[in-house]
PDB file of C-alpha atoms and ligand atoms in Angstrom:
ATOM      1  CA  UNK A  28      -0.019  -0.209   0.086  1.00  0.00           C
ATOM      2  CA  UNK A  29       1.364   3.258  -0.357  1.00  0.00           C
ATOM      3  CA  UNK A  30       1.635   6.128   1.977  1.00  0.00           C
ATOM      4  CA  UNK A  31       2.388   9.170   1.268  1.00  0.00           C
ATOM      5  CA  UNK A  32       4.308   9.257   4.371  1.00  0.00           C
ATOM      6  CA  UNK A  33       6.686   6.877   3.195  1.00  0.00           C
ATOM      7  CA  UNK A  34       7.716   9.643   0.682  1.00  0.00           C
ATOM      8  CA  UNK A  35      11.130  11.323   0.945  1.00  0.00           C
ATOM      9  CA  UNK A  36      11.361  14.906  -0.633  1.00  0.00           C
ATOM     10  CA  UNK A  37      14.763  16.199  -0.994  1.00  0.00           C
ATOM     11  CA  UNK A  38      16.515  18.842  -2.670  1.00  0.00           C
ATOM     12  CA  UNK A  39      17.521  18.649  -6.381  1.00  0.00           C
ATOM     13  CA  UNK A  40      21.356  16.549  -6.800  1.00  0.00           C
ATOM     14  CA  UNK A  41      22.927  16.617  -9.785  1.00  0.00           C
ATOM     15  CA  UNK A  42      22.950  12.607  -9.595  1.00  0.00           C
ATOM     16  CA  UNK A  43      18.870  13.222  -9.941  1.00  0.00           C
ATOM     17  CA  UNK A  44      19.078  14.335 -13.198  1.00  0.00           C
ATOM     18  CA  UNK A  45      19.094  11.465 -15.789  1.00  0.00           C
ATOM     19  CA  UNK A  46      16.158  10.348 -13.816  1.00  0.00           C
ATOM     20  CA  UNK A  47      14.158  13.671 -14.167  1.00  0.00           C
ATOM     21  CA  UNK A  48      14.746  13.712 -17.630  1.00  0.00           C
ATOM     22  CA  UNK A  49      13.218   9.930 -18.250  1.00  0.00           C
ATOM     23  CA  UNK A  50      10.069  10.658 -15.661  1.00  0.00           C
ATOM     24  CA  UNK A  51       9.386  14.459 -17.954  1.00  0.00           C
ATOM     25  CA  UNK A  52      10.173  12.538 -21.407  1.00  0.00           C
ATOM     26  CA  UNK A  53       7.295  10.046 -19.871  1.00  0.00           C
ATOM     27  CA  UNK A  54       5.094  12.829 -18.727  1.00  0.00           C
ATOM     28  CA  UNK A  55       5.341  14.840 -21.544  1.00  0.00           C
ATOM     29  CA  UNK A  56       6.674  12.952 -24.571  1.00  0.00           C
ATOM     30  CA  UNK A  57       8.974  15.057 -27.130  1.00  0.00           C
ATOM     31  CA  UNK A  58       6.053  17.511 -27.764  1.00  0.00           C
ATOM     32  CA  UNK A  59       7.362  19.336 -24.601  1.00  0.00           C
ATOM     33  CA  UNK A  60      10.330  20.820 -26.711  1.00  0.00           C
ATOM     34  CA  UNK A  61       8.005  23.355 -28.929  1.00  0.00           C
ATOM     35  CA  UNK A  62       6.474  24.565 -25.840  1.00  0.00           C
ATOM     36  CA  UNK A  63       7.008  28.079 -24.606  1.00  0.00           C
ATOM     37  CA  UNK A  64       7.836  27.024 -20.988  1.00  0.00           C
ATOM     38  CA  UNK A  65      10.413  24.901 -22.429  1.00  0.00           C
ATOM     39  CA  UNK A  66      11.957  28.110 -24.714  1.00  0.00           C
ATOM     40  CA  UNK A  67      12.448  29.873 -21.193  1.00  0.00           C
ATOM     41  CA  UNK A  68      14.239  26.791 -19.474  1.00  0.00           C
ATOM     42  CA  UNK A  69      16.728  27.141 -22.575  1.00  0.00           C
ATOM     43  CA  UNK A  70      17.680  30.900 -21.594  1.00  0.00           C
ATOM     44  CA  UNK A  71      18.288  30.099 -17.876  1.00  0.00           C
ATOM     45  CA  UNK A  72      19.548  27.122 -15.505  1.00  0.00           C
ATOM     46  CA  UNK A  73      16.859  25.902 -12.726  1.00  0.00           C
ATOM     47  CA  UNK A  74      18.214  26.624  -9.176  1.00  0.00           C
ATOM     48  CA  UNK A  75      18.789  22.901  -7.902  1.00  0.00           C
ATOM     49  CA  UNK A  76      18.212  24.434  -4.181  1.00  0.00           C
ATOM     50  CA  UNK A  77      14.681  25.320  -5.392  1.00  0.00           C
ATOM     51  CA  UNK A  78      13.833  22.001  -7.336  1.00  0.00           C
ATOM     52  CA  UNK A  79      13.039  18.848  -5.430  1.00  0.00           C
ATOM     53  CA  UNK A  80      12.478  15.039  -6.088  1.00  0.00           C
ATOM     54  CA  UNK A  81      10.355  12.883  -4.451  1.00  0.00           C
ATOM     55  CA  UNK A  82      11.696   9.389  -3.724  1.00  0.00           C
ATOM     56  CA  UNK A  83       9.241   5.909  -2.962  1.00  0.00           C
ATOM     57  CA  UNK A  84      11.402   2.682  -2.265  1.00  0.00           C
ATOM     58  CA  UNK A  85      14.529   4.121  -3.376  1.00  0.00           C
ATOM     59  CA  UNK A  86      13.142   5.117  -6.982  1.00  0.00           C
ATOM     60  CA  UNK A  87      12.552   8.795  -7.824  1.00  0.00           C
ATOM     61  CA  UNK A  88       8.631   9.415  -8.155  1.00  0.00           C
ATOM     62  CA  UNK A  89       8.242  12.298  -9.115  1.00  0.00           C
ATOM     63  CA  UNK A  90      10.007  16.185  -9.593  1.00  0.00           C
ATOM     64  CA  UNK A  91       9.541  19.828 -10.056  1.00  0.00           C
ATOM     65  CA  UNK A  92      11.900  22.491 -10.776  1.00  0.00           C
ATOM     66  CA  UNK A  93      12.221  26.502 -10.233  1.00  0.00           C
ATOM     67  CA  UNK A  94      14.360  28.464 -12.899  1.00  0.00           C
ATOM     68  CA  UNK A  95      15.325  32.290 -11.657  1.00  0.00           C
ATOM     69  CA  UNK A  96      14.058  34.598 -14.483  1.00  0.00           C
ATOM     70  CA  UNK A  97      13.401  38.711 -14.967  1.00  0.00           C
ATOM     71  CA  UNK A  98       9.830  39.700 -16.138  1.00  0.00           C
ATOM     72  CA  UNK A  99      10.761  43.200 -17.660  1.00  0.00           C
ATOM     73  CA  UNK A 100      12.954  44.479 -14.491  1.00  0.00           C
ATOM     74  CA  UNK A 101      11.270  42.087 -11.872  1.00  0.00           C
ATOM     75  CA  UNK A 102      12.983  39.141 -10.685  1.00  0.00           C
ATOM     76  CA  UNK A 103      10.599  36.256 -10.735  1.00  0.00           C
ATOM     77  CA  UNK A 104      10.815  32.224 -10.830  1.00  0.00           C
ATOM     78  CA  UNK A 105       9.521  29.747 -13.540  1.00  0.00           C
ATOM     79  CA  UNK A 106       7.873  26.634 -12.595  1.00  0.00           C
ATOM     80  CA  UNK A 107       8.048  23.341 -14.531  1.00  0.00           C
ATOM     81  CA  UNK A 108       8.359  20.939 -15.371  1.00  0.00           C
ATOM     82  CA  UNK A 109       6.163  19.404 -12.793  1.00  0.00           C
ATOM     83  CA  UNK A 110       5.963  15.391 -13.487  1.00  0.00           C
ATOM     84  CA  UNK A 111       4.608  12.140 -11.144  1.00  0.00           C
ATOM     85  CA  UNK A 112       5.408   8.931 -12.577  1.00  0.00           C
ATOM     86  CA  UNK A 113       2.018   7.707 -13.739  1.00  0.00           C
ATOM     87  CA  UNK A 114       1.609   4.578 -11.139  1.00  0.00           C
ATOM     88  CA  UNK A 115       1.942   7.398  -8.338  1.00  0.00           C
ATOM     89  CA  UNK A 116      -0.901   9.848  -9.749  1.00  0.00           C
ATOM     90  CA  UNK A 117      -3.267  11.507  -7.456  1.00  0.00           C
ATOM     91  CA  UNK A 118      -1.797  10.546  -4.257  1.00  0.00           C
ATOM     92  CA  UNK A 119      -0.684  13.823  -3.503  1.00  0.00           C
ATOM     93  CA  UNK A 120       3.075  13.863  -4.669  1.00  0.00           C
ATOM     94  CA  UNK A 121       2.533  16.908  -7.230  1.00  0.00           C
ATOM     95  CA  UNK A 122       1.078  19.203  -4.673  1.00  0.00           C
ATOM     96  CA  UNK A 123       3.263  17.804  -1.866  1.00  0.00           C
ATOM     97  CA  UNK A 124       6.464  18.910  -4.661  1.00  0.00           C
ATOM     98  CA  UNK A 125       4.397  22.354  -5.523  1.00  0.00           C
ATOM     99  CA  UNK A 126       4.491  23.770  -1.387  1.00  0.00           C
ATOM    100  CA  UNK A 127       7.727  22.322  -0.683  1.00  0.00           C
ATOM    101  CA  UNK A 128       8.940  24.455  -4.072  1.00  0.00           C
ATOM    102  CA  UNK A 129       6.776  27.738  -3.237  1.00  0.00           C
ATOM    103  CA  UNK A 130       8.032  27.420   0.734  1.00  0.00           C
ATOM    104  CA  UNK A 131      11.679  27.362  -0.465  1.00  0.00           C
ATOM    105  CA  UNK A 132      10.899  30.517  -2.922  1.00  0.00           C
ATOM    106  CA  UNK A 133       9.692  32.753  -0.330  1.00  0.00           C
ATOM    107  CA  UNK A 134      12.441  31.213   2.063  1.00  0.00           C
ATOM    108  CA  UNK A 135      14.858  32.443  -0.206  1.00  0.00           C
ATOM    109  CA  UNK A 136      13.777  35.933  -0.364  1.00  0.00           C
ATOM    110  CA  UNK A 137      11.916  34.987  -4.140  1.00  0.00           C
ATOM    111  CA  UNK A 138       9.002  37.235  -4.748  1.00  0.00           C
ATOM    112  CA  UNK A 139       6.818  35.328  -6.889  1.00  0.00           C
ATOM    113  CA  UNK A 140       6.469  32.364  -9.197  1.00  0.00           C
ATOM    114  CA  UNK A 141       4.927  31.647 -12.640  1.00  0.00           C
ATOM    115  CA  UNK A 142       3.695  28.804 -14.953  1.00  0.00           C
ATOM    116  CA  UNK A 143       1.909  28.030 -17.710  1.00  0.00           C
ATOM    117  CA  UNK A 144      -0.358  24.891 -16.391  1.00  0.00           C
ATOM    118  CA  UNK A 145      -3.832  23.841 -15.989  1.00  0.00           C
ATOM    119  CA  UNK A 146      -5.543  26.759 -13.932  1.00  0.00           C
ATOM    120  CA  UNK A 147      -7.751  23.512 -11.723  1.00  0.00           C
ATOM    121  CA  UNK A 148      -4.845  21.618 -10.865  1.00  0.00           C
ATOM    122  CA  UNK A 149      -2.918  25.391  -9.618  1.00  0.00           C
ATOM    123  CA  UNK A 150      -5.641  27.787  -8.026  1.00  0.00           C
ATOM    124  CA  UNK A 151      -5.790  25.742  -4.991  1.00  0.00           C
ATOM    125  CA  UNK A 152      -2.254  26.074  -4.651  1.00  0.00           C
ATOM    126  CA  UNK A 153      -2.368  29.855  -4.310  1.00  0.00           C
ATOM    127  CA  UNK A 154      -2.058  30.475  -8.216  1.00  0.00           C
ATOM    128  CA  UNK A 155      -3.803  33.202 -10.045  1.00  0.00           C
ATOM    129  CA  UNK A 156      -4.227  33.929 -14.077  1.00  0.00           C
ATOM    130  CA  UNK A 157      -1.896  36.442 -15.242  1.00  0.00           C
ATOM    131  CA  UNK A 158      -3.234  39.555 -16.425  1.00  0.00           C
ATOM    132  CA  UNK A 159      -3.727  39.409 -20.347  1.00  0.00           C
ATOM    133  CA  UNK A 160      -0.918  41.000 -22.049  1.00  0.00           C
ATOM    134  CA  UNK A 161       1.318  41.597 -18.636  1.00  0.00           C
ATOM    135  CA  UNK A 162       3.671  38.615 -19.189  1.00  0.00           C
ATOM    136  CA  UNK A 163       5.001  38.276 -22.708  1.00  0.00           C
ATOM    137  CA  UNK A 164       6.765  34.759 -22.859  1.00  0.00           C
ATOM    138  CA  UNK A 165       9.113  33.813 -25.876  1.00  0.00           C
ATOM    139  CA  UNK A 166       6.659  31.350 -27.945  1.00  0.00           C
ATOM    140  CA  UNK A 167       2.843  31.430 -28.420  1.00  0.00           C
ATOM    141  CA  UNK A 168       1.093  30.339 -24.941  1.00  0.00           C
ATOM    142  CA  UNK A 169      -2.596  29.709 -24.119  1.00  0.00           C
ATOM    143  CA  UNK A 170      -2.846  33.084 -22.347  1.00  0.00           C
ATOM    144  CA  UNK A 171      -5.524  31.350 -20.226  1.00  0.00           C
ATOM    145  CA  UNK A 172      -3.180  28.767 -18.617  1.00  0.00           C
ATOM    146  CA  UNK A 173      -0.414  31.439 -17.725  1.00  0.00           C
ATOM    147  CA  UNK A 174      -0.709  31.752 -13.965  1.00  0.00           C
ATOM    148  CA  UNK A 175       1.112  32.960 -11.470  1.00  0.00           C
ATOM    149  CA  UNK A 176       2.064  32.681  -7.402  1.00  0.00           C
ATOM    150  CA  UNK A 177       2.555  35.627  -5.212  1.00  0.00           C
ATOM    151  CA  UNK A 178       5.213  35.483  -2.515  1.00  0.00           C
ATOM    152  CA  UNK A 179       4.906  38.989  -1.024  1.00  0.00           C
ATOM    153  CA  UNK A 180       2.187  41.731  -1.233  1.00  0.00           C
ATOM    154  CA  UNK A 181       1.849  43.027  -4.699  1.00  0.00           C
ATOM    155  CA  UNK A 182       4.398  41.035  -6.486  1.00  0.00           C
ATOM    156  CA  UNK A 183       2.132  39.944  -9.327  1.00  0.00           C
ATOM    157  CA  UNK A 184       1.288  43.478 -10.236  1.00  0.00           C
ATOM    158  CA  UNK A 185       5.141  43.730 -10.650  1.00  0.00           C
ATOM    159  CA  UNK A 186       5.484  40.999 -13.554  1.00  0.00           C
ATOM    160  CA  UNK A 187       5.081  43.350 -16.632  1.00  0.00           C
ATOM    161  CA  UNK A 188       7.141  42.775 -19.651  1.00  0.00           C
ATOM    162  CA  UNK A 189       9.354  39.882 -21.552  1.00  0.00           C
ATOM    163  CA  UNK A 190      10.043  36.998 -19.813  1.00  0.00           C
ATOM    164  CA  UNK A 191      14.063  36.317 -19.837  1.00  0.00           C
ATOM    165  CA  UNK A 192      17.005  35.562 -18.127  1.00  0.00           C
ATOM    166  CA  UNK A 193      18.200  37.493 -14.680  1.00  0.00           C
ATOM    167  CA  UNK A 194      20.813  40.221 -15.374  1.00  0.00           C
TER     168      UNK A 194
HETATM  169  C1  LIG B 216      -0.236  16.954 -13.031  1.00  0.00           C
HETATM  170  C2  LIG B 216       0.582  15.907 -12.348  1.00  0.00           C
HETATM  171  C3  LIG B 216       1.846  16.561 -11.741  1.00  0.00           C
HETATM  172  C4  LIG B 216      -0.253  16.063 -10.883  1.00  0.00           C
HETATM  173  O1  LIG B 216       0.584  15.078 -10.034  1.00  0.00           O
HETATM  174  P1  LIG B 216      -0.146  14.226  -8.807  1.00  0.00           P
HETATM  175  O2  LIG B 216       0.793  13.919  -7.721  1.00  0.00           O
HETATM  176  O3  LIG B 216      -1.409  13.110  -9.744  1.00  0.00           O
HETATM  177  O4  LIG B 216      -1.559  15.098  -8.435  1.00  0.00           O
HETATM  178  P2  LIG B 216      -2.128  15.356  -6.448  1.00  0.00           P
HETATM  179  O5  LIG B 216      -1.856  14.106  -6.230  1.00  0.00           O
HETATM  180  O6  LIG B 216      -1.147  16.240  -6.027  1.00  0.00           O
HETATM  181  O7  LIG B 216      -3.316  15.709  -6.775  1.00  0.00           O
HETATM  182  C5  LIG B 216      -4.166  15.035  -7.496  1.00  0.00           C
HETATM  183  C6  LIG B 216      -5.666  15.952  -7.963  1.00  0.00           C
HETATM  184  O8  LIG B 216      -5.502  17.082  -8.591  1.00  0.00           O
HETATM  185  C7  LIG B 216      -6.348  16.722 -10.086  1.00  0.00           C
HETATM  186  N1  LIG B 216      -5.514  16.858 -11.243  1.00  0.00           N
HETATM  187  C8  LIG B 216      -4.829  16.053 -11.865  1.00  0.00           C
HETATM  188  N2  LIG B 216      -3.664  16.730 -12.797  1.00  0.00           N
HETATM  189  C9  LIG B 216      -5.415  17.808 -13.092  1.00  0.00           C
HETATM  190  C10 LIG B 216      -5.112  18.852 -13.985  1.00  0.00           C
HETATM  191  N3  LIG B 216      -4.661  18.513 -15.060  1.00  0.00           N
HETATM  192  N4  LIG B 216      -6.151  19.597 -13.996  1.00  0.00           N
HETATM  193  C11 LIG B 216      -7.056  19.143 -12.741  1.00  0.00           C
HETATM  194  N5  LIG B 216      -6.964  19.260 -11.876  1.00  0.00           N
HETATM  195  C12 LIG B 216      -5.842  17.978 -12.190  1.00  0.00           C
HETATM  196  C13 LIG B 216      -6.621  15.130  -9.802  1.00  0.00           C
HETATM  197  O9  LIG B 216      -7.860  14.648 -10.030  1.00  0.00           O
HETATM  198  C14 LIG B 216      -6.606  14.931  -8.453  1.00  0.00           C
HETATM  199  O10 LIG B 216      -7.958  15.505  -7.469  1.00  0.00           O
HETATM  200  P3  LIG B 216      -8.274  15.388  -6.399  1.00  0.00           P
HETATM  201  O11 LIG B 216      -7.812  15.720  -5.288  1.00  0.00           O
HETATM  202  O12 LIG B 216      -9.473  15.999  -5.885  1.00  0.00           O
HETATM  203  O13 LIG B 216      -8.718  13.704  -6.196  1.00  0.00           O
HETATM  204  C15 LIG B 216       0.810  14.754 -12.778  1.00  0.00           C
HETATM  205  O14 LIG B 216      -0.459  13.836 -12.836  1.00  0.00           O
HETATM  206  C16 LIG B 216       1.593  14.685 -13.705  1.00  0.00           C
HETATM  207  O15 LIG B 216       2.836  14.371 -13.899  1.00  0.00           O
HETATM  208  N6  LIG B 216       1.010  14.506 -15.226  1.00  0.00           N
HETATM  209  C17 LIG B 216       1.774  14.709 -16.542  1.00  0.00           C
HETATM  210  C18 LIG B 216       2.451  16.006 -16.673  1.00  0.00           C
HETATM  211  C19 LIG B 216       1.710  17.438 -16.216  1.00  0.00           C
HETATM  212  O16 LIG B 216       0.342  17.240 -16.895  1.00  0.00           O
HETATM  213  N7  LIG B 216       2.210  17.761 -15.924  1.00  0.00           N
HETATM  214  C20 LIG B 216       1.795  19.031 -15.095  1.00  0.00           C
HETATM  215  C21 LIG B 216       1.701  20.676 -16.158  1.00  0.00           C
HETATM  216  S1  LIG B 216       0.632  21.938 -16.353  1.00  0.00           S
END
């Protein structure tokens, strides 16, 4: 029987990279490379201290990454990919990874997180739709799926402009 209490959550280590790549390929398939979020991740590297894996029975079963970015002149973080292995879905692993990443980002003094994803999944985790036209992604994106999590008061209102690497 699976018990979420038996899952160990930890910051990403370099050894995890090939396992994360395999989980992500399994979850999204080769189509992921054309997504706008992937364009952002090509411009900047994720921060391993703000990225987490879930381990169960010695296997990595899920992961989430945060990548430092700038939106206009405001620092932010881009979340993704988030993926959980098919056999372990709907057991709370994804939400636990999301909460851990947000807590770590807040503790690190970050002000916001953005992502492209399904609003019904992310809204209960505190994500709001970003105003249309405010955040310009480096590729086409369904605007209703562009979401932001404020980690400080008023932080989402600062997010205006093009998404790029931090300077
Ligand atoms: C999306 C994903 C990360 C969720 O992780 P998970 O560990 O299975 O999810 P959790 O156990 O934390 O949450 C499950 C709940 O979220 C809901 N949910 C899952 N995916 C959802 C989605 N795309 N939209 C709306 N709700 C969703 C489930 O129905 C379930 O609801 P319930 O708690 O009311 O039963 C995982 O299913 C996955 O890897 N999917 C493929 C990759 C992907 O789509 N990544 C997200 C990109 S937006």
